[in-house]
Tab-separated table of C-alpha atoms and ligand atoms in Angstrom:
chain	number	residue	atom	x	y	z
A	21	UNK	CA	-61.738	88.278	29.126
A	22	UNK	CA	-64.617	86.667	27.288
A	23	UNK	CA	-65.375	83.074	26.424
A	24	UNK	CA	-66.136	82.702	22.749
A	25	UNK	CA	-67.332	79.720	20.729
A	26	UNK	CA	-66.483	79.486	17.033
A	27	UNK	CA	-68.686	77.174	14.959
A	28	UNK	CA	-67.103	77.033	11.520
A	29	UNK	CA	-66.315	74.033	9.326
A	30	UNK	CA	-63.593	75.824	7.371
A	31	UNK	CA	-60.864	74.953	9.839
A	32	UNK	CA	-58.407	77.486	8.448
A	33	UNK	CA	-60.817	80.339	9.096
A	34	UNK	CA	-61.714	78.946	12.521
A	35	UNK	CA	-58.040	78.704	13.512
A	36	UNK	CA	-57.201	82.145	12.230
A	37	UNK	CA	-60.071	83.741	14.139
A	38	UNK	CA	-59.205	81.684	17.217
A	39	UNK	CA	-55.625	82.973	17.204
A	40	UNK	CA	-56.753	86.561	16.884
A	41	UNK	CA	-59.297	86.194	19.671
A	42	UNK	CA	-56.768	84.526	21.964
A	43	UNK	CA	-54.302	87.261	21.143
A	44	UNK	CA	-56.895	89.726	22.458
A	45	UNK	CA	-57.067	87.745	25.681
A	46	UNK	CA	-60.204	85.689	25.097
A	47	UNK	CA	-60.845	82.064	25.846
A	48	UNK	CA	-61.900	80.169	22.701
A	49	UNK	CA	-63.550	76.870	21.858
A	50	UNK	CA	-64.180	75.562	18.362
A	51	UNK	CA	-66.661	73.245	16.698
A	52	UNK	CA	-66.429	72.189	13.055
A	53	UNK	CA	-70.014	71.051	12.544
A	54	UNK	CA	-73.479	72.198	13.550
A	55	UNK	CA	-74.374	69.457	15.986
A	56	UNK	CA	-71.191	69.729	18.018
A	57	UNK	CA	-71.561	73.497	17.948
A	58	UNK	CA	-75.095	73.330	19.298
A	59	UNK	CA	-74.119	70.888	22.034
A	60	UNK	CA	-71.247	73.093	23.164
A	61	UNK	CA	-73.390	76.227	22.939
A	62	UNK	CA	-76.099	74.663	25.101
A	63	UNK	CA	-73.794	73.106	27.680
A	64	UNK	CA	-71.125	75.800	28.017
A	65	UNK	CA	-71.276	79.321	29.389
A	66	UNK	CA	-70.185	81.409	26.414
A	67	UNK	CA	-70.226	85.179	26.227
A	68	UNK	CA	-70.524	85.101	22.450
A	69	UNK	CA	-70.882	82.641	19.585
A	70	UNK	CA	-69.555	83.056	16.057
A	71	UNK	CA	-71.775	80.878	13.903
A	72	UNK	CA	-71.222	80.023	10.268
A	73	UNK	CA	-74.392	79.516	8.213
A	74	UNK	CA	-73.202	76.748	5.881
A	75	UNK	CA	-72.278	73.910	8.199
A	76	UNK	CA	-72.344	70.136	7.877
A	77	UNK	CA	-74.754	68.204	10.097
A	78	UNK	CA	-76.991	71.022	11.152
A	79	UNK	CA	-76.829	74.363	9.386
A	80	UNK	CA	-76.147	77.569	11.269
A	81	UNK	CA	-79.696	78.855	11.098
A	82	UNK	CA	-81.032	75.639	12.601
A	83	UNK	CA	-78.369	75.747	15.308
A	84	UNK	CA	-79.428	79.299	16.093
A	85	UNK	CA	-83.141	78.431	16.206
A	86	UNK	CA	-82.563	75.580	18.609
A	87	UNK	CA	-80.157	77.623	20.724
A	88	UNK	CA	-82.658	80.469	21.009
A	89	UNK	CA	-85.254	78.133	22.523
A	90	UNK	CA	-83.015	77.926	25.551
A	91	UNK	CA	-80.432	80.694	25.607
A	92	UNK	CA	-79.895	84.271	24.553
A	93	UNK	CA	-76.108	84.111	24.179
A	94	UNK	CA	-75.111	86.809	21.645
A	95	UNK	CA	-74.566	85.311	18.194
A	96	UNK	CA	-72.753	86.790	15.211
A	97	UNK	CA	-73.522	84.905	11.993
A	98	UNK	CA	-70.866	84.368	9.336
A	99	UNK	CA	-72.587	84.482	5.968
A	100	UNK	CA	-71.475	84.052	2.384
A	101	UNK	CA	-71.221	87.134	0.233
A	102	UNK	CA	-74.569	88.264	-1.155
A	103	UNK	CA	-76.520	85.618	0.713
A	104	UNK	CA	-79.175	88.173	1.638
A	105	UNK	CA	-81.633	85.475	2.654
A	106	UNK	CA	-79.163	84.078	5.178
A	107	UNK	CA	-78.792	87.478	6.788
A	108	UNK	CA	-82.517	88.058	6.945
A	109	UNK	CA	-83.245	84.566	8.276
A	110	UNK	CA	-80.384	84.821	10.738
A	111	UNK	CA	-81.612	88.084	12.167
A	112	UNK	CA	-85.186	86.785	12.208
A	113	UNK	CA	-83.999	83.734	14.101
A	114	UNK	CA	-82.391	85.936	16.728
A	115	UNK	CA	-78.820	86.597	15.598
A	116	UNK	CA	-77.358	89.781	17.068
A	117	UNK	CA	-75.281	90.654	14.041
A	118	UNK	CA	-73.777	89.154	10.934
A	119	UNK	CA	-70.563	89.540	9.009
A	120	UNK	CA	-70.040	88.660	5.368
A	121	UNK	CA	-67.188	86.384	4.308
A	122	UNK	CA	-64.504	87.174	3.408
A	123	UNK	CA	-64.184	89.655	6.260
A	124	UNK	CA	-61.408	91.810	7.613
A	125	UNK	CA	-60.407	90.509	11.028
A	126	UNK	CA	-60.449	94.067	12.423
A	127	UNK	CA	-64.111	94.384	11.497
A	128	UNK	CA	-64.985	91.068	13.080
A	129	UNK	CA	-63.169	92.018	16.283
A	130	UNK	CA	-64.951	95.368	16.340
A	131	UNK	CA	-68.328	93.695	15.890
A	132	UNK	CA	-67.533	91.224	18.659
A	133	UNK	CA	-66.681	94.097	20.998
A	134	UNK	CA	-69.955	95.846	20.137
A	135	UNK	CA	-72.028	92.677	20.642
A	136	UNK	CA	-70.353	91.910	23.976
A	137	UNK	CA	-70.808	95.464	25.188
A	138	UNK	CA	-74.438	95.588	24.116
A	139	UNK	CA	-75.184	92.359	25.863
A	140	UNK	CA	-73.266	93.260	29.006
A	141	UNK	CA	-75.120	96.565	29.201
A	142	UNK	CA	-78.588	95.170	28.653
A	143	UNK	CA	-78.618	93.273	31.923
A	144	UNK	CA	-78.112	96.480	33.911
A	145	UNK	CA	-81.292	98.454	34.428
A	146	UNK	CA	-79.243	101.634	34.688
A	147	UNK	CA	-78.406	101.270	31.007
A	148	UNK	CA	-82.071	101.517	30.041
A	149	UNK	CA	-81.918	105.165	29.126
A	150	UNK	CA	-79.583	105.010	26.223
A	151	UNK	CA	-77.688	108.150	25.472
A	152	UNK	CA	-75.168	108.150	22.658
A	153	UNK	CA	-72.674	110.973	22.322
A	154	UNK	CA	-70.107	111.668	19.641
A	155	UNK	CA	-68.285	114.991	19.341
A	156	UNK	CA	-71.021	117.302	20.599
A	157	UNK	CA	-73.820	115.315	18.991
A	158	UNK	CA	-76.030	113.646	21.590
A	159	UNK	CA	-78.767	111.160	20.794
A	160	UNK	CA	-81.324	110.030	23.348
A	161	UNK	CA	-82.848	106.729	22.190
A	162	UNK	CA	-85.751	106.724	24.642
A	163	UNK	CA	-86.820	110.295	24.079
A	164	UNK	CA	-86.038	110.172	20.399
A	165	UNK	CA	-84.164	113.454	20.642
A	166	UNK	CA	-80.972	114.700	19.048
A	167	UNK	CA	-78.987	117.743	20.136
A	168	UNK	CA	-75.856	119.311	18.705
A	169	UNK	CA	-73.894	121.335	21.265
A	170	UNK	CA	-77.076	121.293	23.365
A	171	UNK	CA	-79.300	122.631	20.573
A	172	UNK	CA	-82.168	120.355	19.487
A	173	UNK	CA	-82.155	119.150	15.873
A	174	UNK	CA	-85.353	118.000	14.146
A	175	UNK	CA	-84.895	114.686	12.345
A	176	UNK	CA	-87.323	112.419	10.538
A	177	UNK	CA	-87.693	108.859	11.788
A	178	UNK	CA	-85.375	107.411	9.192
A	179	UNK	CA	-82.747	110.090	9.657
A	180	UNK	CA	-82.881	109.384	13.386
A	181	UNK	CA	-82.548	105.618	12.882
A	182	UNK	CA	-79.624	106.096	10.506
A	183	UNK	CA	-77.818	108.409	12.905
A	184	UNK	CA	-78.514	106.056	15.814
A	185	UNK	CA	-77.171	103.048	13.920
A	186	UNK	CA	-73.980	104.879	12.968
A	187	UNK	CA	-73.470	106.228	16.488
A	188	UNK	CA	-74.125	102.865	18.124
A	189	UNK	CA	-71.511	101.305	15.852
A	190	UNK	CA	-69.096	104.208	16.035
A	191	UNK	CA	-65.665	103.634	14.515
A	192	UNK	CA	-67.064	100.749	12.472
A	193	UNK	CA	-67.661	101.136	8.751
A	194	UNK	CA	-71.198	99.994	7.903
A	195	UNK	CA	-72.142	99.082	4.348
A	196	UNK	CA	-75.256	100.435	2.693
A	197	UNK	CA	-77.106	97.146	2.844
A	198	UNK	CA	-76.624	96.847	6.572
A	199	UNK	CA	-77.685	100.450	7.100
A	200	UNK	CA	-80.704	99.951	4.884
A	201	UNK	CA	-81.765	96.918	6.914
A	202	UNK	CA	-81.493	98.909	10.128
A	203	UNK	CA	-83.166	102.029	8.813
A	204	UNK	CA	-85.814	100.712	6.429
A	205	UNK	CA	-86.430	97.223	7.797
A	206	UNK	CA	-85.377	93.861	6.418
A	207	UNK	CA	-88.290	93.603	4.033
A	208	UNK	CA	-87.486	96.862	2.289
A	209	UNK	CA	-86.887	96.118	-1.372
A	210	UNK	CA	-85.713	99.522	-2.632
A	211	UNK	CA	-82.285	100.615	-3.782
A	212	UNK	CA	-79.463	100.881	-1.254
A	213	UNK	CA	-78.677	104.384	-2.539
A	214	UNK	CA	-81.586	105.547	-0.408
A	215	UNK	CA	-78.979	105.572	2.360
A	216	UNK	CA	-76.917	108.116	0.416
A	217	UNK	CA	-79.994	110.327	0.332
A	218	UNK	CA	-80.512	110.153	4.102
A	219	UNK	CA	-76.807	110.755	4.716
A	220	UNK	CA	-77.100	113.888	2.594
A	221	UNK	CA	-80.085	115.084	4.655
A	222	UNK	CA	-78.183	114.477	7.886
A	223	UNK	CA	-75.174	116.361	6.568
A	224	UNK	CA	-77.378	119.316	5.672
A	225	UNK	CA	-79.032	119.342	9.084
A	226	UNK	CA	-75.946	118.675	11.210
A	227	UNK	CA	-72.607	119.055	9.388
A	228	UNK	CA	-73.470	122.130	7.352
A	229	UNK	CA	-75.336	123.884	10.120
A	230	UNK	CA	-72.861	123.234	12.936
A	231	UNK	CA	-69.616	123.015	10.984
A	232	UNK	CA	-68.801	119.436	12.054
A	233	UNK	CA	-67.775	116.555	9.832
A	234	UNK	CA	-69.784	113.826	11.481
A	235	UNK	CA	-70.381	111.101	8.920
A	236	UNK	CA	-67.370	109.818	7.005
A	237	UNK	CA	-67.803	108.287	3.557
A	238	UNK	CA	-65.632	105.223	3.055
A	239	UNK	CA	-65.388	104.870	-0.681
A	240	UNK	CA	-66.649	101.594	-2.070
A	241	UNK	CA	-67.749	100.410	1.369
A	242	UNK	CA	-70.179	102.634	3.199
A	243	UNK	CA	-70.270	105.101	6.077
A	244	UNK	CA	-68.974	105.513	9.571
A	245	UNK	CA	-68.957	107.947	12.466
A	246	UNK	CA	-65.599	108.285	14.131
A	247	UNK	CA	-64.782	109.463	17.611
B	29	CA	CA1	-69.078	76.802	6.098
């Protein structure tokens, strides 16, 4: 069970998310403005904070900045559609992830699980050597090595980063913009179809060669790697 704080002024959204999180067995507190949210975040022991960007009183980015001076509680930002600047600023200010409104509750819950897991793991030194494995494909983050059925596969840096991002977020569909941010950096100004190009390279090097179907295209959304 995790303790989660929702800071969101749209009470309908906050309530809906609260119900879903409680249904999954979490403890939930809510704040409807930035100042209250910050106070709760600083005084309480939360495992995760869902933080809307557009908030009365103190906006979400400011809440995050002030929170980060004192605590590293994982934060997932809720941003408006196409507010690229919010995402960039949020991640710069130390957000762990973001989700664009309107979102599917399943995706939010999946992202929360990932953020909680990541954070729980990072405190254990044993988790330093990060090894990701999906269906015969193994990726060693520290050594920067990928093997398929034990055979090493040569990847470029960006191919490696793309594969790592998809494997880290396995079973979650990631959109091209998110992948581009992870793979090319937040200041990259090129077209998001660059991701399609790297996916094609990965499919040539892994799927075609080893007869697996690793990366799934989700039409109109993006890509995912499923277990
Ligand atoms: Ca809002």
